[in-house]
Coordinates of C-alpha atoms and ligand atoms in Angstrom, one line a residue:
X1 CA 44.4 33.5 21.0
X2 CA 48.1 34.2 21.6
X3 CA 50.9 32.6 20.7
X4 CA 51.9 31.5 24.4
X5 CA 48.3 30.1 25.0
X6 CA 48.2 28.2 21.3
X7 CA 51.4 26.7 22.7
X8 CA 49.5 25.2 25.7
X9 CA 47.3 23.6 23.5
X10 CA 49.7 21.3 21.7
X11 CA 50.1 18.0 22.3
X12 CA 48.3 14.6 22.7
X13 CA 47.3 15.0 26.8
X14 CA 44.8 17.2 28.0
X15 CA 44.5 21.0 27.6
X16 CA 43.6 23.1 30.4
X17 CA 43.7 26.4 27.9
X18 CA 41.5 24.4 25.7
X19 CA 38.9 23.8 28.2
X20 CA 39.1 27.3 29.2
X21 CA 37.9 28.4 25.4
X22 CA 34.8 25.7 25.3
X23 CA 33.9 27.8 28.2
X24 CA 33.1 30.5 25.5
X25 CA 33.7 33.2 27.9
X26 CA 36.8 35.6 25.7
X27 CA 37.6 37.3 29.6
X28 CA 38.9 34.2 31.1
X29 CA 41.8 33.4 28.3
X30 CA 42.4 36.8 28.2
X31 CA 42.8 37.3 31.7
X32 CA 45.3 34.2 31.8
X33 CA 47.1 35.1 28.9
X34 CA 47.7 38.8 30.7
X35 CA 49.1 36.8 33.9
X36 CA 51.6 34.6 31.8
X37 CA 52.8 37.8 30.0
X38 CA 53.4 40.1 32.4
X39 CA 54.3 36.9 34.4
X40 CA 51.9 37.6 37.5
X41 CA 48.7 36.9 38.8
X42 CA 46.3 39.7 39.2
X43 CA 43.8 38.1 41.4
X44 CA 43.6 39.7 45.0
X45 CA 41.7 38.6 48.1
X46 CA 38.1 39.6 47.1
X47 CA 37.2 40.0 50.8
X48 CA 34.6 38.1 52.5
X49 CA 32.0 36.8 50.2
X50 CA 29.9 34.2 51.2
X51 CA 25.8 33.0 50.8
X52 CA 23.6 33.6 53.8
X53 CA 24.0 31.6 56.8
X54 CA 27.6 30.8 55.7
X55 CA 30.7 32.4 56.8
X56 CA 33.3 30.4 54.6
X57 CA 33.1 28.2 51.5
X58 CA 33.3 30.9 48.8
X59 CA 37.0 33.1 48.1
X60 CA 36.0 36.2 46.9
X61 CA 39.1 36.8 44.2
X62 CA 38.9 40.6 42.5
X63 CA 40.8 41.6 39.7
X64 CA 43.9 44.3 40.3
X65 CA 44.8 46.9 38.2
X66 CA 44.4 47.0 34.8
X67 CA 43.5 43.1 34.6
X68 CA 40.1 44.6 36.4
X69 CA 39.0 45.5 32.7
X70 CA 39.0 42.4 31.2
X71 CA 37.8 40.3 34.3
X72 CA 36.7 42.2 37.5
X73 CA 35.3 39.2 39.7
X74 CA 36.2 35.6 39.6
X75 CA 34.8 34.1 42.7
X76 CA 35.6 30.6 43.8
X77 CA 33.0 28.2 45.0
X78 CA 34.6 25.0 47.7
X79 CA 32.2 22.7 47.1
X80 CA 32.8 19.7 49.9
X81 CA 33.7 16.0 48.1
X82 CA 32.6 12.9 48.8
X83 CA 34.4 10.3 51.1
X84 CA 37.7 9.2 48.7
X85 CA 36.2 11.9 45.6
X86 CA 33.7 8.9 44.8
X87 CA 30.7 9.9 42.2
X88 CA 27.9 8.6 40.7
X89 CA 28.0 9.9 37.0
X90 CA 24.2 11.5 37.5
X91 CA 25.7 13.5 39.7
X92 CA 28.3 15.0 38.1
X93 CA 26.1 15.3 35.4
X94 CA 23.9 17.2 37.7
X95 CA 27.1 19.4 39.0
X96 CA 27.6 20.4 34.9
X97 CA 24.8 21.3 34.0
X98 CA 24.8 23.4 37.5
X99 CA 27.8 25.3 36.6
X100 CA 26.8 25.7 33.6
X101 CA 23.9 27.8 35.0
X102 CA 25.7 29.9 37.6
X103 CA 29.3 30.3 36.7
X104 CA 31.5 29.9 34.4
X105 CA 31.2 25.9 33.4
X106 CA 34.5 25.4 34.7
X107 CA 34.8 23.0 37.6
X108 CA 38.2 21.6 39.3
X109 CA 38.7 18.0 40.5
X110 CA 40.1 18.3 42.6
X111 CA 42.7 21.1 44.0
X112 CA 44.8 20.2 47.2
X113 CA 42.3 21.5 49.3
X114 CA 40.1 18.2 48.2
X115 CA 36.9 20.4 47.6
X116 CA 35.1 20.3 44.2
X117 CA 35.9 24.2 43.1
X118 CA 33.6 26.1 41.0
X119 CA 34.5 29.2 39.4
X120 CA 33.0 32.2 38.0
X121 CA 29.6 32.4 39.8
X122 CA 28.6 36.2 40.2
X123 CA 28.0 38.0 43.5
X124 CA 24.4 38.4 43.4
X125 CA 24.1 35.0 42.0
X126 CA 25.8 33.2 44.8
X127 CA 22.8 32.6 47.3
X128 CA 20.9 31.2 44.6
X129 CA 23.5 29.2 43.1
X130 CA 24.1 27.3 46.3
X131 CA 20.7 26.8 46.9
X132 CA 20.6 24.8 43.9
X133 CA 23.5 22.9 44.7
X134 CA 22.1 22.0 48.1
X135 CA 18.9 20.2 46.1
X136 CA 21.8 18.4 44.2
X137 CA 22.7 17.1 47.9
X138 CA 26.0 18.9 48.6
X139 CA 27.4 21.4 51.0
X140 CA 30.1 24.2 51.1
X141 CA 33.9 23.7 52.0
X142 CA 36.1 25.2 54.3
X143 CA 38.3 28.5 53.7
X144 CA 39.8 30.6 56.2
X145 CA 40.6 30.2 59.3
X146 CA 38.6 27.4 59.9
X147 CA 38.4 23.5 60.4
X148 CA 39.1 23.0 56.6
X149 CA 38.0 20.2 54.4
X150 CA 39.3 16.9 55.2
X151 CA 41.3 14.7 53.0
X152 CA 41.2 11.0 52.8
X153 CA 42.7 8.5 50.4
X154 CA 40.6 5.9 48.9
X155 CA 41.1 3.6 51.2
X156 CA 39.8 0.3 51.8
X157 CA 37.2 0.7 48.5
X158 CA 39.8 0.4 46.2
X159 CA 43.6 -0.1 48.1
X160 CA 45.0 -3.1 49.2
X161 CA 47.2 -1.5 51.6
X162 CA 44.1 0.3 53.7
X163 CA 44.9 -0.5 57.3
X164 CA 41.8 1.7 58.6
X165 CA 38.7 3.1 57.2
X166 CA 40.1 6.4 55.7
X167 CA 35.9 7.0 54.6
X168 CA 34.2 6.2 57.6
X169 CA 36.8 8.6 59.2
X170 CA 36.5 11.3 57.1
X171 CA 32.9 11.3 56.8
X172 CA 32.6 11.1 60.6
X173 CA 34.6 13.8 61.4
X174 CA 33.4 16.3 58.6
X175 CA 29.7 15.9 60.1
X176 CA 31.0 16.1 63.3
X177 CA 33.0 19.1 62.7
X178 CA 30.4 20.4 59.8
X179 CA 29.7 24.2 62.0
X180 CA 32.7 24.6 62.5
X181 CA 33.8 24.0 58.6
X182 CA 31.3 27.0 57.6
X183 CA 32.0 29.6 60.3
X184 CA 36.0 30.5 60.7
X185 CA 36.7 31.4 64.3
X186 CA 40.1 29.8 64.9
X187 CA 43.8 31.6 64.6
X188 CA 44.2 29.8 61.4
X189 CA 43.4 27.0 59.0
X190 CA 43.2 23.6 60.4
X191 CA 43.7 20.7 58.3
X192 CA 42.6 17.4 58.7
X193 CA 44.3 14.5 56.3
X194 CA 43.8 10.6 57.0
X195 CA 45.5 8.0 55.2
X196 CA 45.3 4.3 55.1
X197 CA 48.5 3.5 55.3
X198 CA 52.3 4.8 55.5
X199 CA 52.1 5.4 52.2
X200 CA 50.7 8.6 53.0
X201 CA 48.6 9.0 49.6
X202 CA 47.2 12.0 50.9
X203 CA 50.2 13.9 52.3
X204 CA 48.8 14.0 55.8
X205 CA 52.4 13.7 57.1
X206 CA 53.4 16.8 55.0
X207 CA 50.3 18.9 54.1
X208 CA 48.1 18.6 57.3
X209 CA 47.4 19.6 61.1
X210 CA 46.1 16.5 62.2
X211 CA 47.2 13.6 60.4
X212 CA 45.6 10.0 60.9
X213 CA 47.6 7.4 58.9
X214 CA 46.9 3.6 59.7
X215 CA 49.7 1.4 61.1
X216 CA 50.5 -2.1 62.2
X217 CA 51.8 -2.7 65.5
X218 CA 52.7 -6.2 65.7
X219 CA 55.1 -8.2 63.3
X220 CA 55.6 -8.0 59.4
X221 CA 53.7 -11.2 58.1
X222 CA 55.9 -13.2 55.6
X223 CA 55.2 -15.4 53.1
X224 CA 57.9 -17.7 53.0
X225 CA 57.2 -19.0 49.6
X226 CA 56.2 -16.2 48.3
X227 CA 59.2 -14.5 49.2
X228 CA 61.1 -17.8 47.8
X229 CA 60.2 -16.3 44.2
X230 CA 61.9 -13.3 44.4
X231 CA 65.8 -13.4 42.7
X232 CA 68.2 -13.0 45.9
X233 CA 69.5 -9.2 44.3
X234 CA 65.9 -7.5 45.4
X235 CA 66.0 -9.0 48.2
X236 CA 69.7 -8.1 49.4
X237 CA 68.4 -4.8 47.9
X238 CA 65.3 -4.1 50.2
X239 CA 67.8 -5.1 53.3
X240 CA 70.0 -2.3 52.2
X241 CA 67.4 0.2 51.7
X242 CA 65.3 -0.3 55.3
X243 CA 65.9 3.4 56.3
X244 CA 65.7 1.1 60.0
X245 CA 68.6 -0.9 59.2
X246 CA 65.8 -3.5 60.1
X247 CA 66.1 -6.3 57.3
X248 CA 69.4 -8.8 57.4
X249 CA 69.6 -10.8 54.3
X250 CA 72.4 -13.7 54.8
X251 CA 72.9 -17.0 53.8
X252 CA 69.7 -17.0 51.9
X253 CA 67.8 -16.0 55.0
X254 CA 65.7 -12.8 54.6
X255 CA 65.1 -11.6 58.5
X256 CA 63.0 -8.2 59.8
X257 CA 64.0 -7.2 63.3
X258 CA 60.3 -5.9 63.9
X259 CA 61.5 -3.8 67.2
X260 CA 63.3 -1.7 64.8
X261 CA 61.0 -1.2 61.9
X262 CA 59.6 2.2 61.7
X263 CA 56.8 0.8 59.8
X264 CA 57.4 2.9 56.1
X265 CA 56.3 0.5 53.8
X266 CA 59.2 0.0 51.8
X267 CA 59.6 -3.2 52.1
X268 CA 55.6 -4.7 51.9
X269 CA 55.5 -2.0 48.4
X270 CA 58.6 -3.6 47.0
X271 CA 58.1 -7.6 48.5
X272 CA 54.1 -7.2 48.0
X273 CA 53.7 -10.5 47.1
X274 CA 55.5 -12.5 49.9
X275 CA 55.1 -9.1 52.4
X276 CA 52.1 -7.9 54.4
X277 CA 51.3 -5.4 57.3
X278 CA 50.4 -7.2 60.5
X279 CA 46.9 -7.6 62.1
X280 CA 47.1 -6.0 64.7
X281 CA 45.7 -2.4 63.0
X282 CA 45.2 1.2 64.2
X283 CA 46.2 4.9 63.6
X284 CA 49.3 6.9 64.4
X285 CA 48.2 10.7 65.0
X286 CA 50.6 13.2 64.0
X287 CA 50.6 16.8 64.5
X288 CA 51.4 20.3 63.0
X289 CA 52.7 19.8 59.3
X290 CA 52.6 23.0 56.7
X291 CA 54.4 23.4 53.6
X292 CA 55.8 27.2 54.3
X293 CA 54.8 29.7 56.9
X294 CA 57.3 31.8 59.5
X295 CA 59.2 29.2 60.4
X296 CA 59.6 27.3 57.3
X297 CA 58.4 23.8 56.0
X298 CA 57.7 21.4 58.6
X299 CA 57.0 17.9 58.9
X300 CA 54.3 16.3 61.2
X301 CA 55.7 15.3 64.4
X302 CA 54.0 11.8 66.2
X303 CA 51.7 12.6 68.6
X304 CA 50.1 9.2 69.5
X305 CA 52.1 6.7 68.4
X306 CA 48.9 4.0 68.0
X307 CA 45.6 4.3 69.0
X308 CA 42.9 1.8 68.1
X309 CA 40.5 3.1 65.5
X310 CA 36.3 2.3 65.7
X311 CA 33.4 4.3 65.4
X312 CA 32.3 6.4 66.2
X313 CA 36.0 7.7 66.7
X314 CA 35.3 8.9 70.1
X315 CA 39.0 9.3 70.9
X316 CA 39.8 11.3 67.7
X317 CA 36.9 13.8 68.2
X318 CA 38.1 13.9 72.2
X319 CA 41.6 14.8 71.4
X320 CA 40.8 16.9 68.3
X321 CA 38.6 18.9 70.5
X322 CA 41.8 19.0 73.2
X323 CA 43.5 20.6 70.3
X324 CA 41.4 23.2 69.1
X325 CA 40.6 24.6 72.5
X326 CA 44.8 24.9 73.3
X327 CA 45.4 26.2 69.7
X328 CA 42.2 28.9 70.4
X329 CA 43.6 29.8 73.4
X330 CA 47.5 30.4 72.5
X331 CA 47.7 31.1 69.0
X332 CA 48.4 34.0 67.2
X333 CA 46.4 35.1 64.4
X334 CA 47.7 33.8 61.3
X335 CA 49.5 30.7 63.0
X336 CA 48.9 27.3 62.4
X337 CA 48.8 24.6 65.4
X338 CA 52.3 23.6 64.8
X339 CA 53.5 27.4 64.8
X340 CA 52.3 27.9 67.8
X341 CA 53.4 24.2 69.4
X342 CA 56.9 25.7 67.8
X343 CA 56.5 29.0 69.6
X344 CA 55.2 27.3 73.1
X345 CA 57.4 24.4 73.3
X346 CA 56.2 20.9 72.8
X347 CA 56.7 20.1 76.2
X348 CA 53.9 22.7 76.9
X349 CA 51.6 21.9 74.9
X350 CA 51.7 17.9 75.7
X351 CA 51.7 18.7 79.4
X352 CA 48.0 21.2 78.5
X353 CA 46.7 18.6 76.6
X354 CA 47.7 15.8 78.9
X355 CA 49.4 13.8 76.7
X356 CA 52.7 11.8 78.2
X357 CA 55.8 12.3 76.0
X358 CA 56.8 9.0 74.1
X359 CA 59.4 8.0 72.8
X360 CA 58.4 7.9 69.2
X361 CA 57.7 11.7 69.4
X362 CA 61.6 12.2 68.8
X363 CA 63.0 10.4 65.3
X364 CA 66.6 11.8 65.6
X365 CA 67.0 14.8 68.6
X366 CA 69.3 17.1 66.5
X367 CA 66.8 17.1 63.5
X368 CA 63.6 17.9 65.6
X369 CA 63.2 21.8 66.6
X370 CA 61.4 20.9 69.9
X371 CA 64.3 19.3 71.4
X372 CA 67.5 21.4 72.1
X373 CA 70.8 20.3 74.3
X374 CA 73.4 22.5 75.6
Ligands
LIG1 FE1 46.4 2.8 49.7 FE2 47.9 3.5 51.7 FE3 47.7 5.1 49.5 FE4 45.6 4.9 51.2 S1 47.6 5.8 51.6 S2 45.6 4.7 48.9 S3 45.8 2.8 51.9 S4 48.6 3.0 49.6
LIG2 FE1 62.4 -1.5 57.1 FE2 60.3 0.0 56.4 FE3 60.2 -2.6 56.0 FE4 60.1 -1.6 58.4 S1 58.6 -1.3 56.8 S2 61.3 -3.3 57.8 S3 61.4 0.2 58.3 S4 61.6 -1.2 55.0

């Protein structure tokens, strides 16, 4: 092995060049080694692979130039995750010794699609493959320009700060939406994040079309003599750092003007003992997020500043659906829903959806492309 991979070895954490050589296969270390030399990948789009009755769920990646010697085919299986990536360890066990069988034995937990991804599993060997993986009891993911795999933090099973059921959600709306996962038909990718709280564990806010984060919209429950226990710095500290300006702290007296919290978190994460989020719980919906594309980076803007959250998510599904049928209608291939809300004018697309502008859906006018004065 060369130099630049032994280096990626060393060390007391994990190493992923290391795994890659238990996989006993010489073509994959090879390959990578190539990349980091010549300091490029040499994987193209493979074209549409897929196993019968599927449309999307396996990326065909082929080998360029001379790199197509040492590995021609590296195919990429999504494999869709569990609610919150919760196993049992007989089935990963069960997912091993699959890969083992088909592919490559290399697996990834999980990539920021959320899917389980398996590598390595031949053409000819794909059909097969999945069947086997269906007996284990799983499904493909999404790829292409379809209704992607959702994302969902763990939620109330393990997080304090869970202000909806980011699992019941995700589950929901992955059966619901499970066709149109497998068979691509829209202008784009559509990405679906939820998380329990501001926090935003998942990125939904940053990384996702349709963003469901759970909020509070009553008062800020305090703990008087909790918050009694706290030295008086971190206190005048949290008032200084509420990007709302919302927290006085004089005279001893810690005060939140509630009208003016944006509801970030800050000061619950910081004050979690004397601090917690109110009771009366929902979901604010955001739309249109994407790390790059034409226009850039953008941020989810609010489109329902709080809706009530219970199953079976009737609203979600209704205004989802509103969504998709617009975005079908008026994008362009290659653009995701906020691209084309961009393009359009959020005005527009509010108005075709029938959605009433609020407030909320403008943080600071001279920061938010939709809004322009001359
Ligand atoms: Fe917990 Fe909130 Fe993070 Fe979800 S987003 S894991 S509820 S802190
Ligand atoms: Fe300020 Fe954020 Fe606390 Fe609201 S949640 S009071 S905005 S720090």
């Amino acid at each position: 092995m060369a130099e630049i991979l032994e280096e990626l070895k060393r060390g007391k954490w994990p190493s992923f060049v290391k795994e890659l050589e238990k996989t006993g296969d010489e073509r994959i270390w090879k390959y990578y080694e190539k990349c980091l030399v010549d300091k490029k990948p040499y994987f193209g789009h493979g074209g549409i692979v897929g196993v019968t009755g599927y449309e999307a769920g396996v990326i065909g990646r082929v080998a360029i130039e001379d790199a197509a010697k040492i590995l021609p085919e590296f195919h990429l299986f999504r494999i869709l995750p569990p609610a919150g990536l919760f196993y049992k360890t007989d089935v990963i066990r069960k997912i091993c010794d699959w890969i083992d069988k088909w592919g490559c034995k290399l697996l990834q937990f999980h990539g920021a699609t959320y899917d389980m991804q398996a590598f390595g599993i031949p053409r000819e060997k794909l059909d097969k493959a999945f069947e086997e993986l269906a007996k284990i009891g799983f499904d493909l993911g999404g790829s292409g320009p379809d209704i992607r795999t959702a994302a969902c933090c763990v939620g109330p099973a393990l997080c304090e700060w869970a202000l909806i059921d980011t699992l019941d959600i995700y589950t929901t709306l992955m059966k619901e939406y499970i066709f149109d996962v497998h068979r691509p038909r829209f202008p784009y990718k559509f990405k679906i994040k939820i998380s329990g709280c501001p926090n935003d564990c998942v990125s939904a806010g940053t990384r996702s079309d349709f963003a469901i984060i759970g909020i509070w919209r009553d008062e800020i429950k305090i703990d008087e003599n909790a918050l009694k226990q706290y030295p008086s710095e971190t206190l005048e500290m949290v008032a200084k750092r509420c990007p709302a300006g919302a927290i006085t702290y004089k005279n001893g007296k810690f005060e939140i003007d509630n009208e003016q919290c944006t509801r970030c978190m800050y000061c619950i994460n910081v004050l979690n003992k004397a601090l917690r989020p109110g009771d009366d719980r929902g979901a604010t919906i955001l739309i249109g997020a994407r790390a790059r594309g034409r226009y850039g980076a953008f941020l989810a803007w609010v489109l329902v500043p709080f809706i009530k959250l219970k199953p079976p998510y009737k609203e979600i599904k209704e205004l989802i659906d509103k969504i998709l049928d617009w975005w079908d209608e008026h994008g362009n291939p290659k653009e995701r829903v906020g691209e084309t809300i961009y393009r359009l004018g959020f005005g527009k697309f509010l108005k075709d959806i029938g959605l009433e502008p609020k407030p909320q859906m403008v943080y600071r006018p001279r920061a938010n492309p939709f809004w322009k004065y001359f």
